[in-house]
């Protein structure tokens, strides 16, 4: 028996301006209350000719902690990097994906996924 789950699609993007992590980083996406999220696209673009480094973090709301998804990853000038290829990132209500770059220049992060209503999440 196949059980279908209804979902909303979500797409977010931002230019990274934060230069440090944790609570000081830029929030790319926050999973809303009463939802779970499945992130299946996470993409970084470097529009500058110079190389830049980026860090992505997952904020786990349940434990109030940040964990690195990418740590100081070099993105060459005028290039892109796909963080997720065939894997997924699963988030719960209040969890976040955040970004920062040490030089605050020309990096953009794009994210896309599905949000599933879950009344058990607050």
Backbone as JSON Lines, residues from 0, in Angstrom:
{"i":0,"aa":"X","n":[0.83,-1.18,0.0],"ca":[0.0,0.0,0.0],"c":[0.89,1.25,0.0]}
{"i":1,"aa":"X","n":[0.66,2.11,-0.94],"ca":[1.42,3.34,-1.05],"c":[0.65,4.46,-0.35]}
{"i":2,"aa":"X","n":[1.33,5.15,0.55],"ca":[0.73,6.27,1.25],"c":[1.3,7.55,0.67]}
{"i":3,"aa":"X","n":[0.42,8.38,0.13],"ca":[0.88,9.66,-0.42],"c":[0.84,10.72,0.66]}
{"i":4,"aa":"X","n":[1.89,11.52,0.71],"ca":[1.92,12.64,1.64],"c":[1.86,13.93,0.84]}
{"i":5,"aa":"X","n":[0.96,14.79,1.23],"ca":[0.87,16.1,0.59],"c":[2.02,16.97,1.07]}
{"i":6,"aa":"X","n":[2.5,17.83,0.19],"ca":[3.6,18.71,0.54],"c":[3.5,20.02,-0.21]}
{"i":7,"aa":"X","n":[4.2,21.01,0.33],"ca":[4.41,22.29,-0.34],"c":[5.84,22.3,-0.84]}
{"i":8,"aa":"X","n":[6.07,22.95,-1.96],"ca":[7.46,23.12,-2.4],"c":[7.96,24.46,-1.89]}
{"i":9,"aa":"X","n":[9.26,24.51,-1.65],"ca":[9.88,25.73,-1.16],"c":[11.2,25.94,-1.9]}
{"i":10,"aa":"X","n":[11.47,27.18,-2.28],"ca":[12.74,27.55,-2.88],"c":[13.2,28.86,-2.25]}
{"i":11,"aa":"X","n":[14.46,28.88,-1.81],"ca":[15.02,30.07,-1.17],"c":[16.38,30.36,-1.78]}
{"i":12,"aa":"X","n":[16.78,31.6,-1.72],"ca":[18.11,31.99,-2.18],"c":[18.55,33.25,-1.49]}
{"i":13,"aa":"X","n":[19.86,33.41,-1.34],"ca":[20.37,34.64,-0.75],"c":[21.82,34.84,-1.15]}
{"i":14,"aa":"X","n":[22.23,36.1,-1.11],"ca":[23.64,36.45,-1.27],"c":[24.26,36.43,0.12]}
{"i":15,"aa":"X","n":[25.33,35.7,0.28],"ca":[25.96,35.52,1.59],"c":[26.74,36.78,1.96]}
{"i":16,"aa":"X","n":[26.4,37.35,3.11],"ca":[27.1,38.53,3.62],"c":[27.75,38.26,4.97]}
{"i":17,"aa":"X","n":[27.32,37.25,5.68],"ca":[27.87,36.94,7.0],"c":[29.29,36.41,6.87]}
{"i":18,"aa":"X","n":[30.14,36.78,7.83],"ca":[31.53,36.34,7.8],"c":[31.88,35.41,8.96]}
{"i":19,"aa":"X","n":[30.89,35.07,9.78],"ca":[31.13,34.1,10.85],"c":[29.89,33.23,11.04]}
{"i":20,"aa":"X","n":[30.09,32.11,11.71],"ca":[29.04,31.1,11.8],"c":[28.14,31.23,13.01]}
{"i":21,"aa":"X","n":[27.39,30.17,13.23],"ca":[26.45,30.12,14.34],"c":[25.35,31.14,14.18]}
{"i":22,"aa":"X","n":[24.98,31.77,15.28],"ca":[23.89,32.75,15.27],"c":[24.2,33.97,14.4]}
{"i":23,"aa":"X","n":[25.48,34.2,14.05],"ca":[25.87,35.33,13.21],"c":[25.78,35.04,11.72]}
{"i":24,"aa":"X","n":[25.53,33.79,11.34],"ca":[25.5,33.43,9.92],"c":[24.17,33.85,9.29]}
{"i":25,"aa":"X","n":[24.14,33.85,7.95],"ca":[22.91,34.16,7.22],"c":[22.0,32.94,7.2]}
{"i":26,"aa":"X","n":[20.74,33.14,7.5],"ca":[19.77,32.04,7.47],"c":[19.26,31.89,6.04]}
{"i":27,"aa":"X","n":[19.55,30.75,5.44],"ca":[19.06,30.45,4.1],"c":[17.61,29.97,4.18]}
{"i":28,"aa":"X","n":[17.33,29.11,5.17],"ca":[16.0,28.52,5.28],"c":[15.76,28.07,6.71]}
{"i":29,"aa":"X","n":[14.52,28.28,7.19],"ca":[14.07,27.78,8.47],"c":[12.83,26.93,8.24]}
{"i":30,"aa":"X","n":[12.83,25.71,8.74],"ca":[11.67,24.84,8.63],"c":[10.57,25.4,9.53]}
{"i":31,"aa":"X","n":[9.37,25.65,8.99],"ca":[8.31,26.3,9.77],"c":[7.72,25.38,10.85]}
{"i":32,"aa":"X","n":[7.03,25.98,11.84],"ca":[6.36,25.18,12.87],"c":[5.38,24.19,12.23]}
{"i":33,"aa":"X","n":[5.26,23.04,12.83],"ca":[4.35,21.97,12.4],"c":[4.68,21.4,11.02]}
{"i":34,"aa":"X","n":[5.95,21.49,10.63],"ca":[6.37,20.93,9.35],"c":[7.67,20.16,9.51]}
{"i":35,"aa":"X","n":[7.89,19.21,8.61],"ca":[9.17,18.57,8.35],"c":[9.56,18.99,6.94]}
{"i":36,"aa":"X","n":[10.84,19.02,6.64],"ca":[11.28,19.42,5.3],"c":[12.29,18.42,4.76]}
{"i":37,"aa":"X","n":[12.23,18.22,3.46],"ca":[13.19,17.38,2.74],"c":[13.87,18.27,1.71]}
{"i":38,"aa":"X","n":[15.12,18.59,1.95],"ca":[15.88,19.46,1.05],"c":[16.6,18.59,0.03]}
{"i":39,"aa":"X","n":[16.27,18.81,-1.25],"ca":[16.86,17.97,-2.3],"c":[17.73,18.76,-3.28]}
{"i":40,"aa":"X","n":[17.85,20.06,-3.07],"ca":[18.71,20.89,-3.92],"c":[19.36,21.94,-3.04]}
{"i":41,"aa":"X","n":[20.69,21.96,-3.04],"ca":[21.46,22.95,-2.29],"c":[22.66,23.3,-3.15]}
{"i":42,"aa":"X","n":[22.7,24.54,-3.62],"ca":[23.58,24.95,-4.71],"c":[24.28,26.26,-4.33]}
{"i":43,"aa":"X","n":[25.56,26.36,-4.65],"ca":[26.34,27.57,-4.37],"c":[26.88,28.11,-5.69]}
{"i":44,"aa":"X","n":[26.77,29.42,-5.87],"ca":[27.28,30.09,-7.06],"c":[28.28,31.16,-6.65]}
{"i":45,"aa":"X","n":[29.42,31.19,-7.33],"ca":[30.42,32.23,-7.12],"c":[30.43,33.11,-8.37]}
{"i":46,"aa":"X","n":[29.88,34.32,-8.25],"ca":[29.81,35.23,-9.39],"c":[31.05,36.09,-9.57]}
{"i":47,"aa":"X","n":[32.01,35.94,-8.69],"ca":[33.23,36.73,-8.73],"c":[34.3,35.98,-9.54]}
{"i":48,"aa":"X","n":[35.31,36.7,-10.02],"ca":[36.41,36.03,-10.71],"c":[37.39,35.4,-9.73]}
{"i":49,"aa":"X","n":[37.38,35.88,-8.49],"ca":[38.27,35.33,-7.46],"c":[37.63,34.14,-6.76]}
{"i":50,"aa":"X","n":[38.47,33.29,-6.21],"ca":[37.98,32.17,-5.41],"c":[37.46,32.67,-4.07]}
{"i":51,"aa":"X","n":[36.41,32.02,-3.55],"ca":[35.87,32.34,-2.23],"c":[35.57,31.04,-1.5]}
{"i":52,"aa":"X","n":[35.64,31.1,-0.19],"ca":[35.33,29.93,0.63],"c":[33.99,30.14,1.32]}
{"i":53,"aa":"X","n":[33.26,29.05,1.48],"ca":[31.94,29.12,2.12],"c":[31.8,28.0,3.14]}
{"i":54,"aa":"X","n":[31.03,28.29,4.16],"ca":[30.65,27.28,5.14],"c":[29.13,27.27,5.24]}
{"i":55,"aa":"X","n":[28.57,26.07,5.29],"ca":[27.14,25.89,5.5],"c":[26.95,25.13,6.79]}
{"i":56,"aa":"X","n":[25.94,25.53,7.55],"ca":[25.65,24.85,8.8],"c":[24.19,24.44,8.88]}
{"i":57,"aa":"X","n":[23.96,23.39,9.64],"ca":[22.62,22.95,9.99],"c":[22.43,23.3,11.45]}
{"i":58,"aa":"X","n":[21.39,24.08,11.74],"ca":[21.03,24.39,13.12],"c":[19.98,23.39,13.55]}
{"i":59,"aa":"X","n":[20.28,22.63,14.6],"ca":[19.35,21.63,15.13],"c":[18.6,22.27,16.29]}
{"i":60,"aa":"X","n":[17.34,22.62,16.04],"ca":[16.55,23.37,17.02],"c":[16.36,22.59,18.32]}
{"i":61,"aa":"X","n":[16.22,21.29,18.22],"ca":[15.95,20.47,19.41],"c":[17.08,20.56,20.43]}
{"i":62,"aa":"X","n":[18.33,20.67,19.95],"ca":[19.48,20.73,20.86],"c":[20.15,22.1,20.88]}
{"i":63,"aa":"X","n":[19.61,23.05,20.1],"ca":[20.16,24.41,20.02],"c":[21.65,24.4,19.66]}
{"i":64,"aa":"X","n":[22.0,23.58,18.65],"ca":[23.4,23.45,18.23],"c":[23.53,23.6,16.72]}
{"i":65,"aa":"X","n":[24.72,24.08,16.3],"ca":[25.05,24.21,14.89],"c":[26.04,23.1,14.51]}
{"i":66,"aa":"X","n":[25.85,22.53,13.31],"ca":[26.73,21.48,12.8],"c":[27.1,21.83,11.36]}
{"i":67,"aa":"X","n":[28.36,21.6,10.99],"ca":[28.81,21.94,9.63],"c":[28.31,20.92,8.6]}
{"i":68,"aa":"X","n":[27.77,21.45,7.52],"ca":[27.48,20.67,6.32],"c":[28.7,20.78,5.4]}
{"i":69,"aa":"X","n":[29.17,22.01,5.24],"ca":[30.43,22.32,4.53],"c":[31.24,23.21,5.45]}
{"i":70,"aa":"X","n":[32.55,22.99,5.48],"ca":[33.4,23.81,6.33],"c":[34.51,24.42,5.5]}
{"i":71,"aa":"X","n":[34.37,25.72,5.21],"ca":[35.39,26.47,4.49],"c":[35.71,25.87,3.11]}
{"i":72,"aa":"X","n":[34.67,25.53,2.37],"ca":[34.8,24.93,1.04],"c":[35.18,26.0,0.02]}
{"i":73,"aa":"X","n":[36.25,25.78,-0.72],"ca":[36.68,26.71,-1.77],"c":[35.8,26.55,-3.0]}
{"i":74,"aa":"X","n":[35.25,27.67,-3.47],"ca":[34.47,27.7,-4.7],"c":[35.24,28.59,-5.67]}
{"i":75,"aa":"X","n":[35.7,28.02,-6.75],"ca":[36.51,28.79,-7.7],"c":[35.69,29.88,-8.37]}
{"i":76,"aa":"X","n":[36.38,30.92,-8.84],"ca":[35.73,32.05,-9.48],"c":[34.88,31.64,-10.67]}
{"i":77,"aa":"X","n":[33.72,32.29,-10.8],"ca":[32.78,32.06,-11.91],"c":[32.38,30.58,-12.01]}
{"i":78,"aa":"X","n":[32.21,29.93,-10.85],"ca":[31.88,28.51,-10.84],"c":[30.72,28.25,-9.89]}
{"i":79,"aa":"X","n":[30.23,27.03,-9.92],"ca":[29.13,26.61,-9.07],"c":[29.51,25.31,-8.36]}
{"i":80,"aa":"X","n":[28.79,25.01,-7.29],"ca":[29.01,23.76,-6.55],"c":[27.66,23.25,-6.05]}
{"i":81,"aa":"X","n":[27.36,22.01,-6.38],"ca":[26.14,21.37,-5.89],"c":[26.47,20.58,-4.63]}
{"i":82,"aa":"X","n":[25.9,21.0,-3.51],"ca":[26.16,20.34,-2.24],"c":[25.45,18.99,-2.2]}
{"i":83,"aa":"X","n":[24.22,18.96,-2.69],"ca":[23.42,17.73,-2.69],"c":[23.38,17.19,-4.12]}
{"i":84,"aa":"X","n":[23.77,15.95,-4.26],"ca":[23.66,15.31,-5.57],"c":[22.5,14.33,-5.53]}
{"i":85,"aa":"X","n":[22.68,13.17,-4.92],"ca":[21.58,12.21,-4.84],"c":[21.07,12.07,-3.41]}
{"i":86,"aa":"X","n":[21.73,12.73,-2.45],"ca":[21.32,12.64,-1.05],"c":[20.24,13.67,-0.75]}
{"i":87,"aa":"X","n":[19.75,13.66,0.47],"ca":[18.76,14.62,0.93],"c":[19.16,15.09,2.33]}
{"i":88,"aa":"X","n":[18.66,16.25,2.72],"ca":[18.79,16.72,4.09],"c":[17.37,16.83,4.64]}
{"i":89,"aa":"X","n":[17.14,16.22,5.8],"ca":[15.83,16.23,6.42],"c":[15.86,17.14,7.64]}
{"i":90,"aa":"X","n":[14.9,18.05,7.69],"ca":[14.81,19.02,8.77],"c":[13.47,18.89,9.48]}
{"i":91,"aa":"X","n":[13.46,19.32,10.74],"ca":[12.24,19.37,11.53],"c":[11.94,20.82,11.88]}
{"i":92,"aa":"X","n":[10.76,21.07,12.41],"ca":[10.33,22.42,12.76],"c":[11.42,23.15,13.55]}
{"i":93,"aa":"X","n":[11.77,24.35,13.1],"ca":[12.76,25.17,13.78],"c":[14.19,24.94,13.32]}
{"i":94,"aa":"X","n":[14.47,23.83,12.64],"ca":[15.81,23.59,12.11],"c":[16.1,24.6,10.99]}
{"i":95,"aa":"X","n":[17.38,24.93,10.81],"ca":[17.78,25.92,9.82],"c":[18.97,25.45,9.01]}
{"i":96,"aa":"X","n":[19.09,25.99,7.82],"ca":[20.32,25.91,7.02],"c":[20.87,27.34,6.99]}
{"i":97,"aa":"X","n":[22.13,27.51,7.4],"ca":[22.74,28.83,7.44],"c":[24.05,28.83,6.64]}
{"i":98,"aa":"X","n":[24.52,30.03,6.3],"ca":[25.74,30.15,5.48],"c":[26.57,31.34,5.94]}
{"i":99,"aa":"X","n":[27.88,31.2,5.75],"ca":[28.78,32.33,5.94],"c":[30.03,32.13,5.1]}
{"i":100,"aa":"X","n":[30.68,33.23,4.78],"ca":[31.91,33.18,3.98],"c":[32.89,34.17,4.58]}
{"i":101,"aa":"X","n":[34.13,33.77,4.65],"ca":[35.14,34.56,5.34],"c":[35.42,35.91,4.74]}
{"i":102,"aa":"X","n":[35.1,36.1,3.45],"ca":[35.42,37.37,2.81],"c":[34.19,38.16,2.4]}
{"i":103,"aa":"X","n":[33.02,37.63,2.61],"ca":[31.76,38.31,2.32],"c":[31.71,38.85,0.9]}
{"i":104,"aa":"X","n":[31.83,37.97,-0.07],"ca":[31.79,38.46,-1.43],"c":[31.24,37.51,-2.46]}
{"i":105,"aa":"X","n":[30.18,37.92,-3.11],"ca":[29.67,37.34,-4.35],"c":[29.27,35.86,-4.33]}
{"i":106,"aa":"X","n":[29.08,35.26,-3.18],"ca":[28.59,33.89,-3.14],"c":[27.09,33.91,-2.91]}
{"i":107,"aa":"X","n":[26.39,33.08,-3.67],"ca":[24.94,32.94,-3.49],"c":[24.63,31.49,-3.19]}
{"i":108,"aa":"X","n":[23.62,31.29,-2.35],"ca":[23.18,29.95,-1.98],"c":[21.72,29.81,-2.39]}
{"i":109,"aa":"X","n":[21.4,28.69,-3.03],"ca":[20.03,28.38,-3.44],"c":[19.65,27.04,-2.85]}
{"i":110,"aa":"X","n":[18.42,26.94,-2.41],"ca":[17.93,25.74,-1.76],"c":[16.51,25.47,-2.24]}
{"i":111,"aa":"X","n":[16.18,24.21,-2.42],"ca":[14.83,23.84,-2.82],"c":[14.47,22.52,-2.15]}
{"i":112,"aa":"X","n":[13.2,22.36,-1.84],"ca":[12.77,21.12,-1.2],"c":[11.27,21.04,-1.02]}
{"i":113,"aa":"X","n":[10.86,20.13,-0.17],"ca":[9.45,19.87,0.11],"c":[9.2,20.06,1.6]}
{"i":114,"aa":"X","n":[8.06,20.66,1.91],"ca":[7.63,20.81,3.29],"c":[6.39,19.95,3.51]}
{"i":115,"aa":"X","n":[6.45,19.09,4.52],"ca":[5.37,18.18,4.85],"c":[4.74,18.59,6.17]}
{"i":116,"aa":"X","n":[3.42,18.79,6.16],"ca":[2.72,19.14,7.4],"c":[2.81,17.98,8.38]}
{"i":117,"aa":"X","n":[3.17,18.31,9.62],"ca":[3.28,17.3,10.68],"c":[2.75,17.95,11.96]}
{"i":118,"aa":"X","n":[1.51,17.64,12.35],"ca":[0.93,18.29,13.53],"c":[1.65,17.97,14.84]}
{"i":119,"aa":"X","n":[2.52,16.96,14.82],"ca":[3.27,16.57,16.02],"c":[4.51,17.42,16.22]}
{"i":120,"aa":"X","n":[4.85,18.26,15.23],"ca":[6.01,19.15,15.35],"c":[5.53,20.51,15.79]}
{"i":121,"aa":"X","n":[6.23,21.12,16.73],"ca":[5.81,22.46,17.15],"c":[6.91,23.47,16.92]}
